[in-house]
XYZ file of C-alpha atoms in Angstrom:
469
model
C 107.777 71.621 107.960
C 110.330 70.078 105.283
C 112.871 73.453 105.584
C 115.531 71.109 106.873
C 115.010 67.995 103.575
C 116.318 71.086 100.593
C 119.127 71.264 102.257
C 122.472 68.446 101.090
C 124.296 67.313 104.033
C 128.270 68.159 103.316
C 129.698 64.935 104.964
C 132.690 65.381 107.189
C 135.993 63.721 104.701
C 137.940 61.222 106.533
C 141.225 64.215 106.181
C 139.041 66.552 108.098
C 137.889 64.265 111.100
C 141.405 63.328 111.602
C 142.666 66.901 111.263
C 140.329 67.546 113.647
C 141.029 64.316 116.304
C 144.546 65.643 116.642
C 143.718 69.227 117.693
C 140.434 68.571 120.145
C 141.283 64.708 121.080
C 138.327 63.725 123.211
C 136.340 67.116 123.069
C 135.776 66.527 119.144
C 132.660 64.614 119.652
C 130.590 62.834 117.381
C 128.293 60.856 120.701
C 124.791 61.354 119.112
C 123.438 62.953 122.547
C 126.058 65.610 122.438
C 124.912 66.590 118.358
C 120.988 66.268 119.079
C 121.433 68.348 122.482
C 123.464 70.955 119.634
C 121.269 70.360 116.614
C 117.925 71.431 118.533
C 116.700 74.795 119.558
C 113.539 76.519 120.774
C 111.999 76.566 117.128
C 109.622 74.402 115.198
C 111.462 72.571 113.081
C 112.960 68.561 113.924
C 116.109 68.013 115.313
C 119.250 68.446 112.838
C 122.220 67.244 114.463
C 125.779 68.195 113.371
C 128.210 66.179 112.491
C 129.944 66.642 115.564
C 130.786 68.999 118.111
C 133.692 70.781 119.299
C 134.151 72.537 122.901
C 137.037 75.162 121.978
C 138.793 77.290 125.220
C 140.401 80.035 123.952
C 140.620 82.158 120.664
C 143.436 80.109 119.478
C 141.567 76.778 119.217
C 138.755 78.620 117.235
C 141.356 79.785 115.159
C 142.045 75.946 114.370
C 138.880 75.123 114.204
C 137.848 77.925 111.376
C 141.173 76.967 109.011
C 140.115 73.222 109.391
C 136.828 73.753 108.935
C 137.929 76.542 105.372
C 140.509 73.954 104.334
C 137.671 71.216 103.697
C 134.600 72.902 103.057
C 133.647 72.242 105.914
C 130.474 74.000 107.930
C 130.588 75.672 111.215
C 127.940 76.543 113.799
C 128.889 78.977 116.403
C 126.744 77.705 119.042
C 125.721 79.422 123.397
C 123.208 78.356 124.970
C 120.258 77.249 121.685
C 117.565 79.239 123.046
C 116.830 80.952 120.087
C 113.361 80.426 117.775
C 113.881 81.161 114.410
C 116.491 78.161 113.971
C 119.535 79.773 114.201
C 122.264 77.378 114.933
C 120.720 74.495 113.634
C 123.145 72.693 111.007
C 121.198 71.886 108.257
C 124.001 71.156 105.831
C 126.069 69.076 108.250
C 129.252 70.312 109.492
C 131.133 70.925 112.797
C 129.422 72.706 115.794
C 131.443 75.459 117.843
C 129.677 75.306 121.875
C 131.571 78.435 123.352
C 130.803 77.049 126.899
C 134.225 76.531 128.223
C 134.726 80.554 126.663
C 132.830 81.552 129.626
C 135.107 84.556 131.113
C 134.604 88.660 131.972
C 138.145 89.667 130.576
C 138.555 93.214 131.200
C 135.952 95.619 133.539
C 136.690 98.781 132.262
C 134.321 100.868 135.074
C 135.433 103.886 134.442
C 135.169 103.529 130.971
C 131.599 101.768 131.386
C 132.447 98.752 129.775
C 133.628 95.040 129.742
C 134.770 92.672 127.945
C 134.020 89.628 127.734
C 134.509 85.488 126.028
C 131.131 84.536 123.671
C 129.967 82.119 126.216
C 129.263 84.431 129.287
C 125.848 84.383 130.082
C 124.124 88.021 131.116
C 123.055 87.242 133.744
C 126.880 86.016 134.896
C 128.001 89.198 133.590
C 125.508 91.069 135.623
C 126.742 88.888 139.114
C 130.135 89.487 137.978
C 129.935 93.220 137.721
C 127.919 94.175 141.006
C 130.271 95.580 142.801
C 131.304 98.108 140.253
C 127.663 99.572 140.976
C 127.145 99.131 137.531
C 124.552 96.529 135.320
C 124.402 95.242 131.871
C 120.212 95.795 130.963
C 119.701 93.982 127.531
C 117.268 91.525 128.791
C 115.940 88.849 125.880
C 114.378 87.059 129.021
C 116.797 83.612 128.098
C 119.433 82.845 130.049
C 121.242 83.330 126.734
C 124.933 84.052 126.124
C 126.603 87.515 125.060
C 128.064 85.693 122.415
C 124.363 84.467 120.856
C 122.954 87.940 121.751
C 125.203 89.817 119.511
C 124.566 87.878 116.882
C 121.319 88.074 116.649
C 120.970 91.494 117.704
C 118.767 90.554 120.600
C 116.752 93.086 122.260
C 114.426 92.794 125.283
C 112.229 94.277 128.020
C 114.903 96.969 128.569
C 115.443 98.372 125.125
C 112.964 101.046 125.032
C 115.460 103.322 127.710
C 118.974 101.363 126.950
C 118.427 100.194 123.117
C 119.160 97.018 121.871
C 122.815 94.647 121.311
C 123.082 97.819 118.528
C 123.891 100.455 120.730
C 125.717 98.642 122.784
C 128.264 96.448 121.735
C 131.607 98.923 121.653
C 133.755 96.326 119.992
C 134.683 92.743 119.727
C 137.088 90.531 118.239
C 136.505 87.813 114.988
C 137.645 84.912 113.639
C 137.515 84.976 109.406
C 137.109 82.074 107.226
C 141.191 82.591 107.008
C 141.734 82.610 110.282
C 142.570 85.867 110.672
C 141.424 87.227 114.271
C 140.137 91.506 113.161
C 139.309 93.554 116.273
C 136.428 95.305 114.948
C 137.309 98.855 116.669
C 138.724 100.377 120.059
C 136.401 101.012 123.083
C 136.454 104.840 122.326
C 132.876 105.880 122.221
C 132.484 107.656 118.674
C 134.886 106.790 115.429
C 134.880 108.373 111.912
C 137.918 105.704 110.797
C 136.390 103.178 108.154
C 133.945 101.241 107.519
C 131.979 100.157 110.861
C 132.339 95.950 111.135
C 130.856 95.870 114.449
C 127.523 96.914 113.511
C 128.372 94.198 110.448
C 128.597 91.993 112.639
C 125.995 92.417 115.315
C 123.437 90.719 113.833
C 124.872 88.459 111.234
C 124.257 85.386 112.204
C 127.278 83.933 112.692
C 127.204 83.610 108.693
C 130.213 85.867 108.580
C 132.908 84.826 110.640
C 132.718 83.878 114.063
C 132.911 86.106 117.775
C 135.629 84.973 119.557
C 135.429 88.518 122.210
C 132.710 90.894 122.809
C 132.795 94.816 124.204
C 129.735 95.770 125.888
C 128.664 98.926 127.231
C 127.479 99.129 131.112
C 125.445 101.332 133.116
C 125.367 102.661 136.501
C 122.280 100.901 138.829
C 119.701 102.980 138.958
C 118.939 105.169 142.642
C 115.357 104.133 142.515
C 113.861 101.237 140.665
C 109.767 100.925 141.272
C 107.787 98.597 139.149
C 104.008 98.454 138.317
C 100.920 96.740 136.981
C 97.564 98.183 134.755
C 94.948 96.326 133.642
C 92.623 97.504 130.724
C 89.301 96.416 129.455
C 90.552 95.839 126.282
C 93.954 95.439 123.772
C 93.697 97.906 121.539
C 93.346 100.188 124.927
C 96.870 99.325 127.081
C 98.654 99.330 123.837
C 97.111 103.266 122.919
C 98.236 104.072 126.481
C 101.960 102.927 125.562
C 101.070 104.980 122.148
C 100.684 107.972 124.062
C 103.443 107.027 127.389
C 106.131 107.188 124.823
C 104.833 110.751 122.500
C 104.750 112.261 125.833
C 108.541 111.947 126.494
C 108.487 109.514 129.589
C 111.741 107.907 130.050
C 110.509 104.845 131.340
C 112.664 101.942 131.347
C 109.949 98.961 130.789
C 106.785 98.522 129.517
C 105.653 95.276 128.442
C 102.077 93.872 127.262
C 100.384 90.795 128.143
C 97.143 89.463 126.690
C 94.473 87.760 128.633
C 95.394 84.088 127.505
C 99.704 85.380 128.040
C 98.588 86.274 131.536
C 96.264 83.403 132.400
C 99.494 80.956 131.596
C 101.552 82.584 133.369
C 99.394 82.789 136.363
C 99.225 79.293 135.881
C 102.754 78.643 135.674
C 103.995 80.911 137.968
C 101.738 80.798 140.837
C 100.176 84.014 140.482
C 97.264 85.755 140.756
C 97.348 89.051 138.176
C 93.835 90.127 136.691
C 93.262 87.761 133.789
C 92.632 91.252 131.274
C 95.110 92.708 128.956
C 97.499 94.369 130.837
C 100.660 96.560 131.284
C 103.786 95.377 133.513
C 105.986 99.021 134.143
C 109.099 99.743 135.683
C 110.835 103.337 136.492
C 114.628 103.861 136.326
C 116.170 107.239 138.315
C 116.101 108.980 141.290
C 113.791 108.924 143.418
C 111.800 112.051 142.274
C 112.350 110.763 138.969
C 110.753 107.613 139.152
C 107.376 109.479 141.224
C 107.223 112.039 138.572
C 107.449 109.421 135.582
C 104.533 107.104 137.380
C 102.462 109.795 138.082
C 102.107 111.082 134.578
C 102.013 107.008 133.239
C 99.459 106.682 135.825
C 97.428 109.438 134.521
C 97.382 108.654 130.469
C 96.004 104.591 131.689
C 93.656 106.209 133.647
C 92.449 108.482 130.096
C 92.530 105.021 128.073
C 90.043 102.551 130.859
C 93.593 101.382 132.966
C 92.880 100.143 136.510
C 93.932 98.803 139.224
C 97.343 100.235 139.029
C 99.521 97.819 141.284
C 102.513 98.548 142.549
C 105.802 96.028 142.820
C 108.847 98.689 145.539
C 110.460 95.607 146.956
C 113.212 94.100 145.041
C 111.900 90.019 145.376
C 108.271 91.681 144.121
C 110.141 92.840 141.070
C 112.093 89.959 140.281
C 108.507 87.925 141.394
C 107.054 89.779 138.134
C 109.912 90.143 135.853
C 110.455 86.124 136.182
C 107.114 85.566 135.234
C 107.253 87.512 132.581
C 110.828 85.630 130.983
C 108.906 82.954 131.824
C 105.908 83.339 129.285
C 107.526 81.153 126.902
C 107.001 78.350 128.928
C 103.944 79.216 130.425
C 102.424 79.322 127.537
C 103.605 75.564 126.513
C 101.597 74.672 129.327
C 98.380 76.057 127.636
C 98.377 72.776 125.592
C 100.588 70.108 127.031
C 102.642 68.297 123.988
C 102.529 71.093 121.557
C 104.881 72.605 119.808
C 105.333 75.974 119.983
C 105.711 77.992 116.943
C 106.519 81.861 117.465
C 107.490 84.816 115.784
C 107.552 88.057 116.043
C 107.519 92.063 114.732
C 108.444 95.247 114.935
C 106.626 98.326 113.439
C 106.652 102.658 114.224
C 104.962 103.092 117.404
C 101.683 104.665 115.779
C 101.150 101.715 114.175
C 101.396 99.251 117.084
C 97.522 99.144 117.993
C 96.488 98.739 114.083
C 99.102 95.892 113.708
C 98.298 94.283 117.313
C 94.425 94.618 116.607
C 94.616 92.891 113.644
C 96.943 90.032 114.590
C 94.599 89.060 117.133
C 91.214 89.221 115.359
C 92.775 87.409 112.854
C 94.288 84.774 115.176
C 90.313 84.820 117.080
C 89.953 81.902 114.308
C 92.661 79.509 114.371
C 91.780 75.919 116.618
C 94.961 76.108 118.469
C 95.957 78.252 121.819
C 98.007 81.616 121.222
C 99.519 84.119 123.048
C 100.728 87.753 122.413
C 102.979 89.641 124.483
C 105.201 92.740 123.557
C 108.127 95.440 124.133
C 105.526 98.108 123.435
C 107.142 100.311 124.025
C 109.391 100.371 120.974
C 106.776 98.760 119.282
C 107.711 94.675 119.173
C 105.397 92.525 119.761
C 105.812 88.458 119.623
C 102.968 85.705 118.510
C 102.953 81.878 119.899
C 100.849 79.530 118.571
C 100.838 75.829 119.948
C 100.417 73.805 117.766
C 99.928 70.399 117.283
C 102.914 68.637 116.156
C 101.887 65.974 114.521
C 99.471 68.326 112.404
C 100.233 69.917 108.845
C 97.094 71.334 108.597
C 97.434 73.517 111.854
C 101.706 74.091 110.594
C 100.283 75.632 107.791
C 97.664 77.449 109.334
C 100.663 78.885 111.960
C 102.968 79.676 109.066
C 100.148 81.384 107.176
C 99.497 83.087 109.921
C 103.194 84.142 110.505
C 103.544 85.508 106.513
C 100.375 87.865 106.622
C 101.649 89.018 110.481
C 104.918 89.665 108.560
C 103.890 91.302 105.147
C 101.479 93.736 107.436
C 104.110 94.998 109.424
C 106.248 95.594 106.765
C 103.448 97.333 105.048
C 103.233 99.669 107.807
C 107.071 100.651 107.832
C 108.277 97.596 110.428
C 110.118 94.702 109.789
C 110.495 90.902 109.566
C 111.223 90.242 113.161
C 112.333 93.327 115.955
C 114.701 90.939 118.143
C 114.042 86.895 117.245
C 116.303 87.738 113.986
C 116.454 85.365 110.895
C 117.239 82.207 111.329
C 115.428 80.384 108.652
C 112.200 80.671 109.893
C 112.333 84.493 108.108
C 114.503 84.229 104.660
C 111.401 84.142 102.980
C 110.645 88.045 103.936
C 114.362 89.923 103.376
C 113.613 90.387 99.796
C 109.866 91.814 100.898
C 111.566 94.371 103.162
C 114.588 95.252 102.347
C 114.017 95.083 98.568
C 116.135 93.039 95.864
C 118.601 95.069 95.406
C 119.872 94.762 98.819
C 119.472 91.642 99.314
C 121.962 91.259 96.593
C 124.185 93.568 97.982
C 123.962 90.908 101.623
C 124.677 87.854 99.566
C 127.777 90.100 98.435
C 128.910 90.580 101.033
C 128.726 87.228 102.381
C 130.328 85.772 99.232
C 133.120 88.136 100.128
C 133.161 87.249 103.367
C 133.042 83.767 103.374
C 133.901 82.450 99.632
C 133.620 78.610 100.748
C 130.819 79.326 102.178
C 131.361 77.948 105.592
C 129.606 80.089 107.966
C 126.458 78.829 109.293
C 125.111 78.188 105.835
C 121.454 78.111 104.971
C 120.854 81.289 107.284
C 119.825 84.852 107.020
C 120.829 85.170 102.937
C 120.713 82.175 100.256
C 124.593 81.501 99.247
C 122.751 80.756 95.698
C 120.270 82.707 94.886
């Protein structure tokens, strides 16, 4: 785990410290406890504290912070909840972290247009609570209580993506602070536009490397008339995944379909006090009218049965569905209990749906020979699955084994015309694979964009694309 050792820390100049102190007073914090909190995420990397942390309250304060950082060439890293898995928020070159906890207001609800505008610190559960009275909901659900700004930066996805898409499809517009301290709006709230470059899509997934997001307008949807969930067990991993492929090819408009391998089911049972049958399983959810949901469920049940699916169990009451999906969302923390004291190395890939069974099966066969516990779960309706490896944090050998698994998994996915990350993002952990996936010319174009938007390399440096290559 030496990737952090390769970066030189850019120490805060005294003049910058004085400018930050004058502008932000007691909200310019240099205490080690606060800094260490902001130098940690859910990745396997060690603590990497920033030089200071600022808690901005509005766009003007973000502008002023960025201007000071640009003047003195100080790195600036946006921080939402810290739930990222690939080292996105680690300030590996030092600098100042902007914590958006206090920029957490819902600014506008335009129910007639199916859009809501929020500050970046709003978390997804808060957003849904505040718009519940309108009969609308925001469907992107990565599991963690992630902030909308963080979800936008990483192009987050989640359990509902198979029906509602990812953040890429659901961010309508945003306001961004540039390196020069200007506030730009990437687009209007119109449902479509043929006007100029698509700046919105450029910033979605940019992981804080091109600018600081200070406002996001997202798409919301009517709450479905009927919702029902079901669990189906399968004799093998392959039969479960094959069912998903056939379900998607049948054209059923399923809302969610999630996979858990046997180890993940055991972990969830222990952690969430459930009694799920401990075999590979699929969790389904259907949205629509009463008649539509029933028809969808009947088709899915037949396909599952043809692939050896057993014991279709329904969860129609809201409290039962919530318990099931909470357990699924907690699978990361459930997995940690398989080896107390371990460190989780999590990775994900996404492949075309037709190659999903092959990719998952080959990965599972390789993991069987490892000396550490692991789980496989996935948003398999869109070809995306996750591997969690639980390694001894003091074992260099286990770390290298897990990194070998990660490299081979990513290469396998790319050979299948897939991607190194379906939703975790790049951060630090996936940077080495961008050339293999995109090619040198495309990677060079990404670097040129980074240099143009951020000439002093202040925005989350050392992430996504290499500045010096």
